[in-house]
CSV table of C-alpha atoms in Angstrom, one decimal:
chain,number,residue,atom,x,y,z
A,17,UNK,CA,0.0,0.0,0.0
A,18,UNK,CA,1.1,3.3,-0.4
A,19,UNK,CA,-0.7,6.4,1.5
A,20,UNK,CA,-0.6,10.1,0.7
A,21,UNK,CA,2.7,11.6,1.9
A,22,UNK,CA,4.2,7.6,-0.1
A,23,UNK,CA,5.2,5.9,2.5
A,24,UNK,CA,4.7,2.6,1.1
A,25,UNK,CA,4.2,-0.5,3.6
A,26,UNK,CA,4.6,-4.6,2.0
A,27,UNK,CA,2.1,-6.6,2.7
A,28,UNK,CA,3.3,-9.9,0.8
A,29,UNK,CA,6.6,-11.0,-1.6
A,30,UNK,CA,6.2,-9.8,-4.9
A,31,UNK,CA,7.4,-7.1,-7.4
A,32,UNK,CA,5.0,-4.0,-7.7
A,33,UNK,CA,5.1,-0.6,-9.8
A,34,UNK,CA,4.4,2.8,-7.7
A,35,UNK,CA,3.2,5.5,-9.9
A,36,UNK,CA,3.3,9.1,-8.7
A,37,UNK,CA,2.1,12.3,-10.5
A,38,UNK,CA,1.7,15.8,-9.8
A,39,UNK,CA,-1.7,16.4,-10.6
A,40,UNK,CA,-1.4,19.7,-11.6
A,41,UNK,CA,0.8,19.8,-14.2
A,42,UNK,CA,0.6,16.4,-15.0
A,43,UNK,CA,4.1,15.1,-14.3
A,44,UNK,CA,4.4,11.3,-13.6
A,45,UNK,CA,6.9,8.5,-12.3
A,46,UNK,CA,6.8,5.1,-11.7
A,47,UNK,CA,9.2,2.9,-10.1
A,48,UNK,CA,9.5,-1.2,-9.5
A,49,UNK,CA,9.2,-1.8,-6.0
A,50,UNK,CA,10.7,-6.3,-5.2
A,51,UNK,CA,9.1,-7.1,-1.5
A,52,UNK,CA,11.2,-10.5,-0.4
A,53,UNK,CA,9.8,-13.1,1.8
A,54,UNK,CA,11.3,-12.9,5.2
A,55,UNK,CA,13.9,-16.0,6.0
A,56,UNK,CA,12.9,-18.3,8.0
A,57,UNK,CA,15.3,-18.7,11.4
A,58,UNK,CA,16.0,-22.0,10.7
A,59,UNK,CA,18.2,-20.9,7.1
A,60,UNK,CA,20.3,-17.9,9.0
A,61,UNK,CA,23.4,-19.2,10.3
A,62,UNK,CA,24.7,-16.3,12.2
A,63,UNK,CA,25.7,-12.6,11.7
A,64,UNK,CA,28.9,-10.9,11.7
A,65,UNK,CA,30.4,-7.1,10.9
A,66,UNK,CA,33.0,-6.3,8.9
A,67,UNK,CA,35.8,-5.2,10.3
A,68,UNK,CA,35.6,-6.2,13.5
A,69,UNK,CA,36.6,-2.8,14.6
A,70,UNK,CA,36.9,0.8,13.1
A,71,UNK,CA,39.4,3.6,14.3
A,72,UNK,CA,38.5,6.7,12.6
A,73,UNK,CA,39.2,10.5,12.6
A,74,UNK,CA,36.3,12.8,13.7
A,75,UNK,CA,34.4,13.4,9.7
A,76,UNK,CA,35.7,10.5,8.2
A,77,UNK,CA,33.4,8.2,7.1
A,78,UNK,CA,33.7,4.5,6.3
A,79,UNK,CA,31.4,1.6,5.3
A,80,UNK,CA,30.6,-1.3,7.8
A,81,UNK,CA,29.6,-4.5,5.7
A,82,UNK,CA,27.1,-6.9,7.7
A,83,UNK,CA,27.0,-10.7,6.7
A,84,UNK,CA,24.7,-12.6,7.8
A,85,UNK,CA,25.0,-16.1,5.9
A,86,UNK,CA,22.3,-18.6,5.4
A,87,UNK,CA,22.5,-22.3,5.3
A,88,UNK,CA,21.8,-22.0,1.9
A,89,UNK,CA,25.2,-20.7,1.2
A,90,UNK,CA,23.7,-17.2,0.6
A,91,UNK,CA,22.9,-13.9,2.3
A,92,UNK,CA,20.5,-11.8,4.0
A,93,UNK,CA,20.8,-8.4,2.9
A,94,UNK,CA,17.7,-7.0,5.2
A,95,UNK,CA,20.3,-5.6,8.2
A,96,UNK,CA,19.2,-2.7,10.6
A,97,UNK,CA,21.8,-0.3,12.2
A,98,UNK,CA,21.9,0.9,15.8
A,99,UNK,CA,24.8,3.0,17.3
A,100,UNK,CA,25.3,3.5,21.1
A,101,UNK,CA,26.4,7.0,21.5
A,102,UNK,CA,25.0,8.8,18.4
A,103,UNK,CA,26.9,11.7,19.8
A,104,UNK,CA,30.5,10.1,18.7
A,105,UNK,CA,28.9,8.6,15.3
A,106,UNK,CA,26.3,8.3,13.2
A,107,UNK,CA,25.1,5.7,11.3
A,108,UNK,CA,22.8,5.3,8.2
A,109,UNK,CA,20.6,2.5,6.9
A,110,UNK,CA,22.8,1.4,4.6
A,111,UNK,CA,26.1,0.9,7.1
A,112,UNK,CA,28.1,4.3,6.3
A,113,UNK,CA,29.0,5.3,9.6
A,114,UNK,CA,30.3,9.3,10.3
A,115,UNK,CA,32.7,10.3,13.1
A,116,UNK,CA,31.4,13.2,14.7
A,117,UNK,CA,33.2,13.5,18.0
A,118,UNK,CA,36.2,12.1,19.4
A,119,UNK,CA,35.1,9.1,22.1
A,120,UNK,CA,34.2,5.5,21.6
A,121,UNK,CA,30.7,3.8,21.0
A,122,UNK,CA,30.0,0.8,19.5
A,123,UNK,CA,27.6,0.3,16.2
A,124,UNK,CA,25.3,-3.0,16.5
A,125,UNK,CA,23.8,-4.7,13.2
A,126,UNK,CA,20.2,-6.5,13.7
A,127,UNK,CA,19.3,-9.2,11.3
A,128,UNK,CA,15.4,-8.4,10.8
A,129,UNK,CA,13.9,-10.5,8.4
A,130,UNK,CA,13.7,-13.6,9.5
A,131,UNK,CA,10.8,-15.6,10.9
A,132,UNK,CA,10.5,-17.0,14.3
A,133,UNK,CA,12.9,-16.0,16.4
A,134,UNK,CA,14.7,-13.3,18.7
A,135,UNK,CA,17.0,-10.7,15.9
A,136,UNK,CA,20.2,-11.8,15.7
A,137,UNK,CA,23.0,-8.8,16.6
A,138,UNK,CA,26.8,-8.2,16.1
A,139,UNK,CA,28.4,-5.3,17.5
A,140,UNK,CA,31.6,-4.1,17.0
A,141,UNK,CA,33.9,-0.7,18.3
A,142,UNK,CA,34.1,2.4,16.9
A,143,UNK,CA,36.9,4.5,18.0
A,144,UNK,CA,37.2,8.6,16.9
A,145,UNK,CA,40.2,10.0,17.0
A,146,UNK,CA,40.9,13.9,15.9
A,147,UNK,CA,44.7,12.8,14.6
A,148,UNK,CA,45.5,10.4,12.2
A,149,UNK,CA,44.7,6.8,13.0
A,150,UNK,CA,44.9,3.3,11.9
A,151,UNK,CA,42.5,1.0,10.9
């Protein structure tokens, strides 16, 4: 479905076309939308982050890569991102995390989309520096 500011919410797997216009002048768009099927429990076979820990210079940025393998031999791509002090970093849906102040946090990555059991997490350390640093 698809309500009136388009926020769009899946109800079932599938691919579907979203169509938006302006009305007034008549402009349009459309878009393929692909809903998956969650995974069920029983196919994930853990979650890890990669690296295993980031040391960073306050507004760098650098990509965390979550992996959370099936038994299939494949991946889950549906990962959610938490940070712990959102102060020191931020972090967006898609992994890119941004040093904001020096400290250290830690960023967390929440397998979501599976069926029938608690998420599974992996957290690693983020550590801002303001001079040069390693990773």
């Amino acid at each position: 479905t698809v309500d009136g500011t388009g926020t769009v919410t899946a109800l079932k797997a599938g691919v579907v076309t979203i169509s938006a216009s302006t009305g007034a002048t008549g402009l349009t768009a459309q878009t393929q939308l692909t809903v998956s099927s969650p995974v069920p429990s029983s196919q994930i076979a853990g979650i890890s982050i990669m690296p295993s820990h980031v040391a960073m210079n306050v507004g760098d940025t650098f990509w965390l890569q979550a992996q959370v393998p099936t038994w299939s031999g494949g991946y889950d791509p549906n990962v959610q991102w938490e940070v712990g002090d959102s102060s020191i970093v931020n972090v967006s849906v898609t992994g890119q995390i941004t040093a904001l102040k020096p400290g250290s946090t830690t960023v967390t990555a929440i397998a979501v989309s599976y069926l029938g059991a608690q998420p599974l997490t992996a957290t690693i350390p983020v550590i801002v520096n303001n001079a040069a640093s390693s990773q």
